[in-house]
Coordinates of C-alpha atoms in Angstrom, one line a residue:
X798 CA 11.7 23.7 -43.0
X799 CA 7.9 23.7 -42.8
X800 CA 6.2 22.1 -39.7
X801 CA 4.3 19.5 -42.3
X802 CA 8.0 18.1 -42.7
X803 CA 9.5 18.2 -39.6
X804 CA 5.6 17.9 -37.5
X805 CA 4.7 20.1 -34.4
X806 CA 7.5 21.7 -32.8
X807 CA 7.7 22.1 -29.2
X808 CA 7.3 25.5 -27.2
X809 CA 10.8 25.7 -25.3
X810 CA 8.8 28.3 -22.8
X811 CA 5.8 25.9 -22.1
X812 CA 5.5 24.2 -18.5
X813 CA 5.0 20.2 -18.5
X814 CA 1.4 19.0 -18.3
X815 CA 0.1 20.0 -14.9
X816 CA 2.5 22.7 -14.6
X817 CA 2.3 26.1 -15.0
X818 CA 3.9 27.9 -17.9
X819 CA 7.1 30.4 -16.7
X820 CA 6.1 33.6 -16.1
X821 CA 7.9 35.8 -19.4
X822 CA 7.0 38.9 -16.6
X823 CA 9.5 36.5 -14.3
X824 CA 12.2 36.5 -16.4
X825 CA 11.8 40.0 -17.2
X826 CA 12.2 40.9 -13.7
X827 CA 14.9 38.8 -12.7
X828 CA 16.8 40.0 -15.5
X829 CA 16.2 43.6 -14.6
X830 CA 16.9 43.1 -10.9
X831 CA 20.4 41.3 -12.0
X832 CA 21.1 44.0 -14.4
X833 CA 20.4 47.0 -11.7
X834 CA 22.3 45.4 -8.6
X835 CA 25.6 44.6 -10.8
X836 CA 24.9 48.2 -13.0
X837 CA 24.6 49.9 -9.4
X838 CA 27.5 48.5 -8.1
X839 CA 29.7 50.0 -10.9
X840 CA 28.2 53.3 -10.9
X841 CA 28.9 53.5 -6.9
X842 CA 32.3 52.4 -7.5
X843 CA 33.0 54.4 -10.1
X844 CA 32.1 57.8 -8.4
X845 CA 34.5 57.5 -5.5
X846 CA 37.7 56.5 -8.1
X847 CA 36.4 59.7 -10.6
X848 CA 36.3 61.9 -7.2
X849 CA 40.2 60.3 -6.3
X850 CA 41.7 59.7 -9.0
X851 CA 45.4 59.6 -7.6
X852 CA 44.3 57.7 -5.0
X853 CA 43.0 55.2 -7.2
X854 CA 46.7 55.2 -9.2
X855 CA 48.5 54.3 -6.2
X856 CA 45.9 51.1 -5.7
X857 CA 46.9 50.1 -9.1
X858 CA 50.2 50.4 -8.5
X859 CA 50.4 48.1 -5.7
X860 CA 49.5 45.4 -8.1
X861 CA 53.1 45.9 -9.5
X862 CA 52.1 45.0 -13.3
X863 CA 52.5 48.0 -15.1
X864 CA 54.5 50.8 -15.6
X865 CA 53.7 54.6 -13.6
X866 CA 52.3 56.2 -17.1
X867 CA 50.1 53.1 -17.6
X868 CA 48.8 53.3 -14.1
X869 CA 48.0 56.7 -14.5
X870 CA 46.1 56.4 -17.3
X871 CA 43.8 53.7 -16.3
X872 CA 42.8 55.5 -13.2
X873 CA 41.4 58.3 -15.1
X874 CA 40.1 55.8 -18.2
X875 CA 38.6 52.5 -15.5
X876 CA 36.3 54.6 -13.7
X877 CA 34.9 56.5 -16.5
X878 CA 34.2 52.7 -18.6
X879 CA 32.7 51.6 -14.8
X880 CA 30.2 54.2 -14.7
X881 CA 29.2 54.1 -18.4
X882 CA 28.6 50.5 -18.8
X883 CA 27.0 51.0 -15.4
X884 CA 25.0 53.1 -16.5
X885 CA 23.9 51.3 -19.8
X886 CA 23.0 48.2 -17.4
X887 CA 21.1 50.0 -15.2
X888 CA 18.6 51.9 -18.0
X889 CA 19.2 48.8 -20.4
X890 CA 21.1 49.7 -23.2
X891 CA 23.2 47.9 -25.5
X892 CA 22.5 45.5 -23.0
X893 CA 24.8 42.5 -24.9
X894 CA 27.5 44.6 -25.2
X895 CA 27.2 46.3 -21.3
X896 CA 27.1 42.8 -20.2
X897 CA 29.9 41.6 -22.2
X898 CA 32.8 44.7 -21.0
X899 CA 31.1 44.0 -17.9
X900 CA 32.0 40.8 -17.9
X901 CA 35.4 41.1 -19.5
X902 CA 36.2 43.6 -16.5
X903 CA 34.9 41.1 -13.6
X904 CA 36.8 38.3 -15.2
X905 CA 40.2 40.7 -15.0
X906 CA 39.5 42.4 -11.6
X907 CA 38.9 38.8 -10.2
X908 CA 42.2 38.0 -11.7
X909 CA 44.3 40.7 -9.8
X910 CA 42.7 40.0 -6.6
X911 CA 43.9 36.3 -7.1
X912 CA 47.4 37.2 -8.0
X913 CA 47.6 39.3 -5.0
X914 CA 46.2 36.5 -3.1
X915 CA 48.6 33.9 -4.6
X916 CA 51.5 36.7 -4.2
X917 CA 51.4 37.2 -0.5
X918 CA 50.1 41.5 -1.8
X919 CA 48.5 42.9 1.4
X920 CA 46.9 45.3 -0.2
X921 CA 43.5 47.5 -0.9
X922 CA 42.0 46.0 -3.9
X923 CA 41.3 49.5 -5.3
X924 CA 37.6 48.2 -5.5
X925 CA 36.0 51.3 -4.2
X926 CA 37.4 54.9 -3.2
X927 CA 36.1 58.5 -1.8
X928 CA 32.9 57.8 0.1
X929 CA 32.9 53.9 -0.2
X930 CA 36.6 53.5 0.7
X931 CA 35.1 51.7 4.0
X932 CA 33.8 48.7 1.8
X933 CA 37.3 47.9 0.1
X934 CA 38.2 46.2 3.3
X935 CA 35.5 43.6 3.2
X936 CA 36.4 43.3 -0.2
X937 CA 39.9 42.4 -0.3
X938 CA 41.0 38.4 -0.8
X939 CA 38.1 35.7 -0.9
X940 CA 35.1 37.8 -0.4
X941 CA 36.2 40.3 -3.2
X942 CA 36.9 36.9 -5.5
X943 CA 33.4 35.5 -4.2
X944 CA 31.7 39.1 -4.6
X945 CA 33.0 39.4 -8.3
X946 CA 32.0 35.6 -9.3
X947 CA 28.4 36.2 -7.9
X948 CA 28.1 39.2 -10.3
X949 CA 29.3 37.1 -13.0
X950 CA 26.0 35.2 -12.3
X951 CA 24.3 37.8 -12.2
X952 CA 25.1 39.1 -15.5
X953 CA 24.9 35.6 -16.7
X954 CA 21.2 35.2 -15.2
X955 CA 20.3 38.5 -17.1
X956 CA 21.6 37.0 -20.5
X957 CA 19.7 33.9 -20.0
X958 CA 16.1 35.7 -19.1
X959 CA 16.6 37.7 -21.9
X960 CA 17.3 34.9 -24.1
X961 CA 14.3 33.4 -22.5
X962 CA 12.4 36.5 -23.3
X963 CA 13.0 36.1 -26.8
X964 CA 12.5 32.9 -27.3
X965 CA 9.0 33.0 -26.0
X966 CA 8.6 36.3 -28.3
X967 CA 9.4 34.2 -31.4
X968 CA 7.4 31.0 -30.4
X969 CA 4.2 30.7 -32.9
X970 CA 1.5 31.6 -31.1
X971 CA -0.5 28.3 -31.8
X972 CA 1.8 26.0 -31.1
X973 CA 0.4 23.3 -28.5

């Protein structure tokens, strides 16, 4: 529809009167800093379960889900998907699609750590091995379920500047 039908649309990105208009440069870095501390976070944890791969098997398998075979072969397929959509974060690639498998994966991991919870499971969450193995300890049980939601938002605040990005792209420029 033309604006002579439906009149003057509103800006979405403009400020009320005596405020200042949001900052698109705001939005851009918050989405980026989001983006790089969750993309980060996967690529470190990712390295340590490449380096220890059997290591990382027998975390999985304290779970008690799955079968040996299927164990194996997501320790040697997890870590690889961490530190590609990691990576894809990070330099902001396929960003939709790195935040989505990101997301999907959070969602899962922080539904593990709650059935070991619920289950009475003392055990590592398999979070981080090799040279971050320390940190899986501070991870385990609510902090690891706290940690993973906060990413959540993360990704979540970098999928709403974004959106907030373009919708200040498409705006008409002489809109009042």
């Amino acid at each position: 529809m033309s604006t002579a039908v439906m009149g003057q649309q509103p800006r979405l990105d403009r400020a009320a009167p005596g405020r200042p208009a949001p900052s698109p440069l705001g939005w851009v870095i918050a989405g980026w800093t989001a983006r790089l501390l969750v993309g980060a976070l996967f690529i470190l944890a990712a390295v340590g379960k490449i380096e220890h791969p059997k290591r990382f098997a027998e975390d999985i398998r304290a779970y008690k889900l799955a079968p040996i075979a299927i164990t194996n072969g997501m320790a040697y397929v997890l870590p690889w998907t961490e530190l590609v959509v990691g990576g894809l974060l990070v330099f902001g690639l396929w960003r939709r699609e790195a935040r989505l498998l990101t997301a999907v994966m959070l969602i899962v991991f922080t539904g593990l750590k709650l059935y070991a919870a619920l289950s009475g499971l003392k055990i590592e969450c398999g979070c981080f091995s090799g040279f971050a193995a320390e940190w899986t300890k501070w991870l385990e049980g609510p902090p690891g379920i706290v940690l993973n939601i906060v990413l959540l938002g993360l990704l979540a605040l970098d999928q709403w500047a974004s959106a907030r990005c373009r919708a200040r792209r498409r705006a008409p420029l002489n809109a009042a």
